[in-house]
Amino acid sequence: MNAQRLDPIVGAIEAGGTKFVCAIGSGPCELLLERTQFPTGDDPERMMQTVTSWFSAQEGKHGTMAGLGVASFGPVDLDEQSPTYGFITTTPKPGWRNADIVGPLRRAFSGLPIGFDTDVNGAALGEARWGTALGLEDFVYVTVGTGIGGGGMARGHLLHGLGHPEMGHMGLPRIPGDDFEGACPFHGRCWEGLCSGPAIAKRTGVSAEQLPHDHPAWELTIRYMAHALANLTYVLSPRRIIVGGSVRKGGQLGEEQFFARLRTAFREVLSGYISSPALSENGIAEFIVPPQLGDDAGVCGAIALAHSKLQAPTLHETKKPS
Amino acid sequence: MNAQRLDPIVGAIEAGGTKFVCAIGSGPCELLLERTQFPTGDDPERMMQTVTSWFSAQEGKHGTMAGLGVASFGPVDLDEQSPTYGFITTTPKPGWRNADIVGPLRRAFSGLPIGFDTDVNGAALGEARWGTALGLEDFVYVTVGTGIGGGGMARGHLLHGLGHPEMGHMGLPRIPGDDFEGACPFHGRCWEGLCSGPAIAKRTGVSAEQLPHDHPAWELTIRYMAHALANLTYVLSPRRIIVGGSVRKGGQLGEEQFFARLRTAFREVLSGYISSPALSENGIAEFIVPPQLGDDAGVCGAIALAHSKLQAPTLHETKKPS
C-alpha cells in the first residue's frame, strides 16, 4: 500500500444491491477512519436520507469532507449532460428503478465535488491506486456475486463510452452437455446467467457458499468463467484481470483452488493463440488475480472516485504511464 | 473529409495477408498522391525489398517522406522494448511467421519516424481522423474478411495493452441447430471460425461473394455477427461500431441488406438490456456502420499512423474530446 497520509479526507459510498457501505477517510486500512453499512432495502429516498445523516454526523467528528465518491450498482447514468445523471436507471431491483443517487447528496452537501461511477469502475480505480493494478494502464476488474459486472482501464482511463460496460451480459459458448437454461431475465445463458451466485443456486439448488467442493457445477462455473475471461482478453488485451465478488471465494472449494483451476481452464480456452509470458504457465498466476484490497475494494474505490474529482494535480484518475 | 493540405507527405503500407498496399500522400482521396499494390506471397524479405524500392522511387518524384506508417496483419509485436518490435509473430501464413517489417524500413530510411500498429487499429485511426469516427473517443473498428480483427479507441486512445486486441477469436453462443464445426485452427467455432470469408466458404462450399442472397448461411452469419457486436458493446460500451472487410459487402445480398439485417439481429440479441437512443430502432443505423473511407480505410490508417509519430502538436493520435 502506498497510501499518502496527506490525501484529503472524503466520504465514500459503495452502493450495492444488498448493502450500502459508507465510509469516511483518505484510503484503505488505517486511512479508513469510520465505516458502516445499511441494508439496501426498497426505498431509495429513505436510504439517501440515512446516508446523508450519517455523513453529516461524521463531519461533526472528523471535520468537513473534501469530496464524496459513489461506486454504485447499475445500470447508472454517467452522462453529466443528462437530466438523469447520477441515477440508477433500468435495474430490476424493486424500488430502485430511476433512483436518484447523486441529487440527494448534492442537496445535502452543496458545492461538494462528487465522483460517481459504477461499482466495478470504482473498485478498478481503487485497485489502480492502492492495490494489485498499481502502475497498470490496461486491466479489467470483474465482480462475480449477486450479479456480474466489469470495469477497468484502457490506456490509463476508466472504461466509459456510450454508457458503461455491462460485461456480465456477454454471450458465451455452450459447454457440450450443459442444458441449463441460465438465470438472466434478459438473456438466459449470458455470463451472469451462468456464473453469478443466483445462477449457481438455480442450477444446483444450493448456494455457492454451501456447494460441495466436488460438485460438477464448480467445473462448469469455472469453465464458463474461463471463456468469459478469454473473451475479455481478446477484446481488451488487458495486462491483468482482477476477479472480485463472492463467487471467486470458491465456497467449499476455497479461493486458492478456484483461482488455480480458473487459470488452467483459461489457458485451455486460449489454446496457445496469444503468445505472451504473462499468459504462460508461469505468468498466469499474476494475470488472473483476486483484488488486493479484498472486500474493501469497493469502498476504497469510492474514496478514489472522490479524490479523482478534486483539483490537486496528484489526485487525478489518470496515473503516469508505467 | 476534413483532410488538411498542410499535413506532411508520408509513406503508408497496408500490410495484408493477400496484398500489400503502398501509398504516398497526406490523407484520403486527392491527398493520396500515389498508390500501388503487391501480392503478399511467402517471402517477407523480398516483399520488404520491393516495398522499400517503391518508396525510394516515390521520394525521387515527390520529395523526402516525413514519416512512414504501417498497418499490418498480425499478430504483431507492438512492444517497443521488445527485440521483436515491429515483427509479425505467430501467424499461420506460410513464410510470414516472425517476419521483420519495421527493421528493413528502418535500415532503408534511416532516422525516419515509423508508426506501426495492427491493420484494424490503423483503419480505426484513419476513420477517427477522416471518416465516420471523427470526433468519437470510444468506438470499435472490425474487419470481417479472410480473417476477423478488431481495434478501436477507448477514451481517445488506440486499444493496446498486453499486446493488441484479437477480437476475432472471441467465443460466441451456438445458434440452436447449427452443427458447423467452425474454421479456426485454434478455436474452431470462434467468431472468425464462424463468420470469416473462409468460414463461409467452408460451411457452404461457395465463396461469400457467390453465395445466393437467400442462402441460410447468410442468416447464420448475420446472427453470429450480431452476437459478436453485442459482446463488444457489453465489454467496451462503444459509441459506434464500424464494420469493414469484404464479408460486410454481403455478396449477392448486398451491403445495404447485410447491414439492415445485422442491425435488427443485434437489437434482438441485446433484448432491450441497454437503454440508449443510440441503440434504438432509429439510432441503430448510426451505431453499426460501414467504414466511410471504404476500402481506403487501411491505407489511410497507415498515413494516420505515420502522422501520429511526427512531433507537430496537431498530429497526435489523441484527438480533443468531443
XYZ file of C-alpha atoms in Angstrom:
644
model
C 0.000 0.000 0.000
C 1.379 3.396 -0.906
C -1.488 5.456 0.501
C -0.475 9.006 1.144
C -1.435 10.403 4.528
C -1.727 13.859 3.053
C -4.658 12.903 0.832
C -7.770 14.766 1.929
C -10.494 13.073 3.915
C -13.539 12.296 1.800
C -16.805 10.427 2.091
C -17.264 7.135 0.254
C -20.365 5.149 -0.647
C -20.252 1.665 -2.068
C -23.859 1.365 -3.214
C -24.598 -2.330 -3.603
C -27.773 -4.254 -4.285
C -27.606 -5.856 -0.842
C -25.995 -3.174 1.300
C -24.685 0.369 1.179
C -21.221 0.629 2.712
C -20.418 4.163 3.844
C -17.021 5.327 4.993
C -15.000 8.415 5.658
C -11.256 8.502 5.202
C -8.451 9.016 2.736
C -7.504 5.481 1.721
C -7.501 1.813 2.699
C -6.679 0.153 6.038
C -5.787 2.627 8.778
C -6.705 5.523 6.484
C -10.338 4.370 6.629
C -11.448 6.392 9.667
C -15.045 5.261 10.008
C -17.113 2.678 8.232
C -20.684 1.464 8.489
C -23.272 -0.301 6.382
C -27.017 -0.232 5.802
C -29.223 -2.846 4.107
C -30.254 -1.530 0.693
C -33.991 -2.180 1.124
C -36.504 -0.916 -1.411
C -36.770 2.805 -0.596
C -34.004 4.889 -2.224
C -35.219 8.174 -0.738
C -35.085 6.873 2.810
C -31.710 5.264 2.125
C -30.233 8.500 0.846
C -31.566 10.297 3.947
C -29.917 7.688 6.167
C -26.680 8.065 4.257
C -26.581 11.873 4.307
C -27.387 11.918 8.050
C -24.528 9.540 8.700
C -22.061 11.671 6.727
C -23.277 14.846 8.470
C -22.611 13.194 11.836
C -19.143 12.143 10.649
C -18.327 15.702 9.604
C -19.057 16.704 13.216
C -16.383 14.262 14.377
C -13.777 14.432 11.597
C -14.264 17.843 10.021
C -15.627 18.843 6.638
C -15.216 16.305 3.844
C -13.246 17.454 0.780
C -15.438 15.411 -1.551
C -17.709 12.419 -1.915
C -17.340 9.318 -4.057
C -20.059 6.888 -5.031
C -19.379 3.493 -6.594
C -22.825 2.185 -7.450
C -24.582 -0.903 -8.706
C -26.237 -0.229 -12.038
C -27.035 0.391 -14.700
C -26.259 4.016 -13.906
C -26.367 7.218 -15.951
C -22.824 8.624 -16.217
C -23.535 11.315 -18.820
C -23.062 14.617 -16.994
C -25.189 16.368 -19.617
C -28.135 14.053 -18.981
C -31.090 15.071 -16.777
C -30.771 11.709 -15.044
C -27.009 11.927 -14.421
C -26.233 10.173 -11.148
C -29.330 7.954 -11.276
C -29.571 4.186 -11.110
C -31.632 3.553 -14.254
C -33.156 0.292 -15.514
C -32.345 -2.047 -12.628
C -34.862 -4.819 -11.951
C -34.250 -4.299 -8.194
C -37.615 -3.381 -6.577
C -37.873 0.318 -5.757
C -34.546 1.284 -7.318
C -35.522 1.856 -10.935
C -34.721 5.508 -11.797
C -33.424 6.191 -8.293
C -31.543 9.482 -7.894
C -28.291 8.911 -6.000
C -26.196 11.999 -6.666
C -29.096 14.504 -6.396
C -29.800 14.000 -2.668
C -26.069 14.162 -1.934
C -25.724 17.423 -3.881
C -28.650 18.928 -1.997
C -27.310 17.826 1.394
C -23.693 18.848 0.724
C -23.979 21.854 -1.539
C -20.888 22.581 -3.611
C -19.058 19.398 -2.596
C -17.272 17.651 -5.505
C -18.937 14.269 -6.065
C -17.375 11.443 -8.054
C -19.828 8.885 -9.398
C -19.198 5.700 -11.352
C -20.100 2.036 -11.451
C -19.158 -0.189 -8.520
C -16.707 -2.044 -10.735
C -15.045 1.032 -12.206
C -14.771 2.321 -8.659
C -13.165 -0.886 -7.454
C -10.877 -0.822 -10.501
C -9.760 2.695 -9.617
C -9.153 1.642 -6.004
C -7.015 -1.283 -7.148
C -5.143 1.028 -9.542
C -4.368 3.454 -6.724
C -3.652 1.156 -3.790
C -3.904 -2.453 -4.948
C -2.876 -5.033 -7.487
C -3.341 -2.757 -10.507
C -0.867 -0.175 -9.237
C 1.144 1.032 -12.218
C -1.017 -0.762 -14.794
C -2.687 1.289 -17.505
C -4.669 -1.562 -19.042
C -6.547 -4.004 -16.857
C -10.002 -5.374 -16.149
C -11.835 -5.679 -12.835
C -14.775 -8.063 -12.721
C -17.016 -8.912 -9.819
C -18.910 -12.190 -9.699
C -21.545 -12.229 -6.992
C -25.275 -11.437 -6.979
C -24.647 -10.158 -10.490
C -21.611 -9.943 -12.721
C -20.106 -6.623 -13.696
C -16.871 -5.478 -15.201
C -14.890 -2.286 -15.447
C -11.282 -1.331 -15.733
C -8.887 0.917 -17.533
C -7.664 1.261 -21.089
C -4.510 3.352 -21.530
C -4.964 4.741 -18.025
C -8.588 5.819 -18.341
C -11.643 4.181 -16.781
C -13.742 2.409 -19.414
C -16.665 4.578 -20.451
C -18.256 5.312 -23.781
C -21.865 5.302 -24.838
C -22.501 4.379 -21.211
C -20.522 1.979 -19.055
C -19.541 -1.611 -19.773
C -22.043 -4.372 -18.987
C -19.561 -7.203 -19.261
C -21.729 -9.632 -17.295
C -24.172 -9.867 -20.171
C -21.822 -11.136 -22.836
C -22.790 -14.348 -24.563
C -20.583 -17.421 -24.169
C -20.148 -20.730 -25.975
C -22.231 -23.558 -24.556
C -20.194 -26.259 -22.863
C -21.175 -29.562 -24.509
C -23.790 -31.437 -22.497
C -24.823 -28.458 -20.399
C -28.557 -27.856 -20.851
C -29.039 -25.335 -18.025
C -31.290 -22.574 -19.359
C -29.481 -19.828 -17.420
C -30.739 -17.319 -14.878
C -30.624 -13.926 -16.615
C -34.120 -12.489 -17.172
C -32.873 -10.694 -20.297
C -30.545 -13.196 -21.923
C -30.857 -16.529 -20.143
C -27.406 -18.000 -20.658
C -25.205 -14.899 -20.662
C -22.151 -14.870 -18.346
C -24.214 -13.559 -15.435
C -26.952 -16.056 -16.220
C -24.397 -18.878 -15.963
C -21.908 -17.899 -13.245
C -23.491 -15.442 -10.783
C -24.379 -16.594 -7.279
C -28.104 -16.820 -8.133
C -27.254 -18.755 -11.318
C -25.282 -21.321 -9.321
C -28.139 -21.569 -6.805
C -30.673 -22.003 -9.613
C -28.553 -24.651 -11.300
C -27.851 -26.691 -8.154
C -30.471 -25.774 -5.560
C -27.573 -24.911 -3.241
C -25.835 -21.600 -2.661
C -22.284 -21.182 -3.975
C -21.081 -20.940 -0.363
C -22.630 -24.316 0.527
C -21.931 -26.118 -2.745
C -19.716 -29.170 -2.061
C -16.177 -28.827 -3.380
C -16.612 -31.809 -5.721
C -19.977 -30.740 -7.170
C -19.770 -30.740 -11.001
C -21.281 -27.226 -11.048
C -17.912 -25.861 -9.918
C -16.241 -27.264 -13.023
C -18.947 -25.783 -15.259
C -18.801 -22.406 -13.499
C -15.025 -22.297 -13.789
C -15.095 -23.262 -17.464
C -17.665 -20.587 -18.314
C -15.617 -18.090 -16.305
C -12.584 -19.097 -18.389
C -14.490 -18.440 -21.626
C -15.570 -15.040 -20.323
C -12.063 -14.013 -19.263
C -10.708 -15.224 -22.610
C -13.247 -13.036 -24.415
C -12.198 -10.062 -22.283
C -8.575 -10.792 -23.163
C -9.357 -10.967 -26.880
C -11.313 -7.716 -26.836
C -9.250 -5.555 -24.472
C -5.780 -7.095 -24.304
C -5.505 -6.317 -20.573
C -2.299 -6.711 -18.588
C -4.195 -8.215 -15.664
C -7.702 -9.422 -14.832
C -8.832 -8.915 -11.252
C -11.703 -11.167 -10.194
C -13.649 -9.965 -7.147
C -17.059 -10.789 -5.702
C -18.292 -13.623 -3.516
C -18.261 -16.455 -6.071
C -14.494 -16.106 -6.569
C -14.067 -17.241 -2.966
C -14.999 -20.678 -4.283
C -17.296 -21.734 -1.416
C -16.254 -25.151 -0.111
C -13.672 -25.342 -2.880
C -11.780 -22.370 -1.487
C -10.355 -19.315 -3.223
C -6.953 -20.800 -3.944
C -8.385 -23.866 -5.707
C -10.917 -21.718 -7.559
C -8.204 -19.472 -8.985
C -5.823 -22.349 -9.755
C -8.500 -24.162 -11.760
C -9.697 -20.946 -13.409
C -6.177 -20.166 -14.620
C -5.751 -23.657 -16.072
C -9.145 -23.545 -17.791
C -8.401 -20.068 -19.153
C -5.173 -21.265 -20.758
C -7.044 -24.216 -22.269
C -9.613 -21.886 -23.837
C -6.905 -19.643 -25.321
C -5.327 -22.769 -26.875
C -1.969 -21.017 -27.082
C -3.255 -18.424 -29.527
C -1.743 -15.417 -27.767
C 1.945 -15.901 -27.066
C 2.954 -13.790 -24.093
C 4.973 -14.574 -20.968
C 2.052 -13.142 -18.961
C -0.190 -15.947 -20.217
C 2.360 -18.738 -19.804
C 2.114 -21.444 -17.168
C 4.460 -19.389 -15.010
C 2.945 -15.997 -15.698
C -0.733 -16.779 -15.402
C -0.864 -16.582 -11.576
C -0.049 -12.883 -11.903
C -2.519 -12.372 -14.751
C -5.754 -13.654 -13.144
C -5.785 -12.471 -9.536
C -8.131 -11.634 -6.660
C -8.417 -7.992 -5.573
C -5.595 -6.936 -3.253
C -7.967 -4.681 -1.311
C -10.239 -7.700 -0.826
C -13.736 -6.768 0.294
C -12.587 -3.151 0.760
C -12.049 -2.693 -2.993
C -15.494 -1.133 -3.435
C -15.369 1.407 -0.633
C -11.737 2.282 -1.353
C -12.742 2.727 -4.957
C -15.371 5.234 -3.842
C -12.653 7.152 -1.972
C -10.544 7.145 -5.136
C -13.553 8.376 -7.150
C -13.918 11.288 -4.709
C -10.207 12.065 -4.979
C -10.446 11.985 -8.773
C -12.901 14.892 -8.591
C -10.598 17.124 -6.570
C -8.375 19.622 -8.299
C -4.979 18.725 -6.866
C -2.783 17.502 -9.727
C -1.611 14.425 -7.829
C -5.137 13.184 -7.417
C -6.191 12.682 -11.000
C -7.729 9.440 -12.073
C -5.026 9.041 -14.697
C -1.768 7.711 -13.396
C 1.549 8.221 -15.065
C 2.437 5.559 -17.633
C 4.245 2.586 -16.189
C -13.416 14.854 -45.241
C -11.517 17.461 -43.288
C -8.087 16.485 -44.529
C -5.592 19.293 -44.097
C -3.483 20.065 -47.135
C -0.677 21.192 -44.868
C -0.188 17.726 -43.382
C 3.199 16.387 -44.405
C 3.564 13.776 -47.096
C 4.313 10.338 -45.689
C 4.586 6.770 -46.865
C 1.883 4.276 -45.991
C 1.809 0.487 -46.031
C -1.327 -1.541 -45.522
C 0.235 -4.948 -44.970
C -2.455 -7.534 -45.620
C -2.410 -11.297 -45.871
C -3.345 -11.117 -49.561
C -1.712 -7.908 -50.729
C 0.487 -5.056 -49.556
C -0.984 -1.686 -50.497
C 1.651 1.058 -50.573
C 0.902 4.728 -50.952
C 2.437 8.127 -50.540
C 0.398 11.154 -49.587
C -1.056 13.123 -46.701
C -4.655 11.865 -46.470
C -7.537 10.240 -48.328
C -8.899 10.899 -51.839
C -6.944 13.545 -53.748
C -4.379 13.712 -50.934
C -3.324 10.160 -51.860
C -0.643 11.016 -54.422
C 0.444 7.558 -55.492
C -0.784 4.091 -54.742
C 0.186 0.599 -55.745
C -0.137 -2.952 -54.522
C 1.905 -6.144 -54.441
C 0.709 -9.711 -53.777
C 1.890 -10.744 -50.309
C 3.456 -14.026 -51.381
C 5.528 -16.108 -48.981
C 8.864 -14.251 -48.883
C 8.848 -11.324 -46.430
C 12.436 -10.286 -47.208
C 11.766 -9.975 -50.899
C 8.490 -8.162 -50.215
C 10.193 -5.617 -47.985
C 12.821 -5.050 -50.685
C 10.074 -4.444 -53.244
C 8.345 -2.045 -50.870
C 11.448 -0.032 -49.964
C 12.424 0.257 -53.635
C 8.983 1.570 -54.469
C 9.136 4.209 -51.722
C 12.651 5.250 -52.767
C 11.371 5.788 -56.294
C 8.442 7.835 -54.959
C 10.816 10.051 -52.985
C 12.517 10.831 -56.281
C 9.183 12.090 -57.636
C 7.531 13.658 -54.570
C 10.415 14.577 -52.291
C 11.519 13.119 -48.979
C 8.814 11.492 -46.868
C 8.279 12.939 -43.384
C 7.471 9.522 -41.949
C 6.190 6.042 -42.646
C 3.131 4.254 -41.310
C 2.486 0.536 -41.355
C -0.914 -1.009 -40.609
C -0.217 -4.728 -40.580
C -1.970 -8.060 -40.374
C -0.984 -9.899 -37.240
C -0.390 -10.902 -34.643
C 2.294 -8.227 -34.405
C 4.705 -7.210 -31.649
C 3.901 -3.641 -30.566
C 6.159 -3.523 -27.511
C 8.875 -1.007 -28.363
C 11.129 -2.543 -25.702
C 10.912 -5.987 -27.289
C 13.683 -7.371 -29.545
C 10.945 -8.374 -31.997
C 9.176 -4.988 -32.052
C 7.731 -4.427 -35.497
C 7.582 -8.133 -36.353
C 4.621 -10.203 -37.476
C 4.807 -13.003 -34.900
C 2.753 -16.226 -34.716
C 0.777 -16.019 -37.951
C -0.046 -19.336 -39.636
C 0.574 -17.636 -43.006
C 3.386 -19.556 -44.785
C 6.696 -17.702 -44.673
C 5.475 -14.835 -42.524
C 5.986 -16.243 -39.030
C 8.452 -13.956 -37.194
C 8.789 -11.665 -40.212
C 10.520 -8.358 -39.524
C 8.521 -5.484 -41.040
C 9.843 -2.354 -39.353
C 13.521 -3.406 -39.373
C 14.019 -3.342 -43.169
C 12.203 0.018 -43.341
C 14.445 1.470 -40.618
C 17.528 0.268 -42.439
C 16.348 1.667 -45.778
C 15.130 5.011 -44.407
C 17.461 5.721 -41.527
C 16.088 8.130 -38.938
C 12.607 8.303 -40.453
C 9.779 8.167 -37.855
C 7.814 4.938 -38.374
C 4.340 4.314 -36.948
C 3.401 0.652 -36.637
C 0.152 -0.910 -35.467
C -2.385 -3.544 -36.427
C -4.332 -3.159 -39.657
C -7.527 -2.624 -37.669
C -6.087 -0.053 -35.261
C -4.688 1.710 -38.301
C -8.045 1.704 -40.040
C -9.674 2.867 -36.797
C -7.263 5.794 -36.617
C -7.964 6.653 -40.260
C -11.722 6.659 -39.610
C -11.163 8.783 -36.482
C -9.210 11.338 -38.447
C -11.072 11.494 -41.752
C -14.081 9.181 -41.581
C -17.124 8.082 -39.646
C -15.405 8.101 -36.240
C -14.462 11.769 -36.484
C -14.980 13.297 -33.046
C -15.610 9.952 -31.327
C -13.380 8.936 -28.438
C -14.852 5.457 -27.949
C -15.529 3.231 -30.916
C -14.676 -0.136 -32.394
C -13.454 -0.973 -35.898
C -13.799 -4.578 -37.008
C -12.876 -6.138 -40.304
C -14.514 -9.321 -41.495
C -12.737 -10.839 -44.455
C -10.046 -13.508 -44.777
C -9.819 -13.240 -41.007
C -11.614 -11.171 -38.398
C -9.829 -8.490 -36.431
C -10.875 -5.617 -34.257
C -9.361 -2.425 -32.951
C -10.578 0.977 -31.971
C -10.301 3.638 -29.340
C -11.180 3.931 -25.677
C -11.234 7.466 -24.315
C -9.370 8.685 -27.372
C -6.533 6.164 -27.288
C -5.984 3.209 -29.612
C -6.655 -0.084 -27.833
C -3.410 -1.651 -26.689
C -2.386 -3.425 -23.516
C -0.556 -6.661 -23.027
C -0.474 -6.741 -26.821
C -3.238 -5.800 -29.220
C -6.839 -6.988 -29.288
C -7.633 -10.248 -31.052
C -11.379 -9.704 -31.166
C -11.923 -12.233 -33.948
C -11.162 -15.076 -31.583
C -13.864 -14.464 -29.017
C -16.221 -17.341 -28.299
C -19.900 -16.975 -29.161
C -23.116 -18.745 -28.199
C -24.109 -21.542 -30.553
C -27.224 -20.805 -32.575
C -29.621 -23.722 -31.956
C -29.458 -26.321 -34.704
C -26.140 -25.134 -36.103
C -23.654 -28.005 -36.026
C -20.927 -26.432 -38.167
C -17.600 -27.193 -36.507
C -16.072 -23.841 -37.437
C -12.963 -22.977 -39.421
C -10.466 -21.585 -36.885
C -7.441 -23.893 -36.472
C -7.077 -22.724 -32.849
C -10.654 -22.468 -31.607
C -12.976 -23.993 -34.201
C -16.152 -22.023 -33.600
C -14.820 -18.627 -32.523
C -16.146 -15.523 -34.309
C -13.529 -15.823 -37.066
C -14.200 -19.549 -37.295
C -17.884 -18.817 -37.915
C -18.078 -15.582 -39.921
C -14.855 -15.016 -41.892
C -14.830 -15.460 -45.648
C -13.075 -18.854 -45.407
C -15.581 -19.936 -42.715
C -18.499 -19.121 -45.014
C -16.794 -20.970 -47.860
C -16.135 -23.998 -45.644
C -19.726 -24.006 -44.404
C -21.357 -23.686 -47.827
C -18.821 -24.734 -50.426
C -19.361 -21.342 -52.042
C -17.500 -18.076 -51.541
C -19.288 -15.256 -49.687
C -19.259 -13.242 -52.928
C -21.059 -16.020 -54.829
C -23.392 -17.173 -52.050
C -27.037 -16.719 -53.177
C -28.871 -13.947 -51.357
C -31.398 -16.399 -49.886
C -28.874 -18.989 -48.689
C -29.499 -19.769 -44.985
C -25.794 -19.252 -44.266
C -26.354 -15.508 -44.565
C -28.860 -15.602 -41.720
C -26.461 -17.635 -39.565
C -23.518 -15.366 -40.388
C -25.550 -12.267 -39.569
C -26.805 -13.725 -36.289
C -23.304 -14.698 -35.156
C -22.094 -11.241 -36.177
C -24.874 -9.777 -34.026
C -23.739 -11.824 -31.016
C -20.156 -10.664 -31.559
C -21.089 -6.987 -31.851
C -23.288 -7.314 -28.754
C -20.335 -8.755 -26.829
C -18.173 -5.855 -27.981
C -20.881 -3.453 -26.834
C -21.103 -5.114 -23.417
C -17.347 -5.065 -22.916
C -16.380 -1.679 -24.362
C -19.530 0.444 -24.436
C -18.536 1.992 -27.765
C -20.341 4.939 -29.348
C -20.134 3.339 -32.779
C -19.097 0.047 -34.355
C -17.557 0.261 -37.820
C -17.687 -2.987 -39.796
C -15.226 -3.219 -42.672
C -13.845 -6.084 -44.720
C -15.195 -7.995 -47.695
C -17.896 -10.048 -45.954
C -19.745 -6.880 -44.894
C -20.420 -6.222 -48.572
C -22.926 -9.047 -48.293
C -22.137 -10.799 -51.587
C -25.345 -11.352 -53.562
C -27.306 -9.993 -50.599
C -25.701 -6.579 -50.927
C -24.200 -4.277 -48.330
C -27.399 -2.404 -47.544
C -29.371 -5.581 -46.794
C -26.480 -7.030 -44.825
C -26.295 -4.005 -42.540
C -30.084 -3.696 -42.191
C -30.384 -7.328 -41.075
C -27.299 -7.094 -38.869
C -28.758 -4.087 -37.034
C -32.070 -5.870 -36.457
C -30.361 -9.043 -35.237
C -28.083 -7.014 -32.957
C -31.059 -5.350 -31.281
C -32.672 -8.768 -30.817
C -29.554 -10.100 -29.088
C -29.390 -7.092 -26.733
C -33.057 -7.761 -25.800
C -33.501 -4.158 -24.714
C -30.995 -4.527 -21.897
C -29.093 -1.303 -22.625
C -31.415 1.662 -22.927
C -29.828 4.313 -25.108
C -31.137 6.355 -28.038
C -28.076 5.169 -29.991
C -29.326 1.587 -29.793
C -32.980 2.375 -30.551
C -34.696 1.457 -33.808
C -33.990 4.982 -35.031
C -30.461 5.266 -33.698
C -29.058 1.914 -34.702
C -28.310 2.872 -38.333
C -25.739 5.337 -36.977
C -24.347 2.831 -34.475
C -23.418 -0.067 -36.767
C -21.929 1.387 -39.930
C -19.566 0.591 -42.816
C -16.262 2.493 -42.974
C -16.600 5.915 -44.553
C -13.187 5.586 -46.173
C -14.362 2.310 -47.713
C -11.531 0.171 -49.000
C -9.116 3.056 -48.400
C -9.535 2.814 -44.609
C -6.433 0.665 -44.251
C -4.016 2.722 -46.303
C -5.375 5.997 -44.898
C -4.947 4.483 -41.445
C -1.290 3.867 -42.267
C -0.944 7.534 -43.224
C -2.528 8.500 -39.905
C -0.135 6.137 -38.078
C 2.791 7.913 -39.737
C 1.371 11.315 -38.794
C 0.912 10.144 -35.195
C 4.682 9.619 -34.979
C 5.547 13.161 -36.062
C 6.149 15.827 -33.491
C 3.742 18.551 -34.618
C 1.135 19.036 -31.886
C -1.816 18.830 -34.298
C -0.768 15.418 -35.450
C -1.107 13.428 -32.281
C -3.042 10.213 -32.268
C -5.258 11.568 -29.499
C -7.972 13.912 -30.652
C -9.513 16.534 -28.490
C -12.569 15.320 -26.551
C -15.832 15.685 -28.427
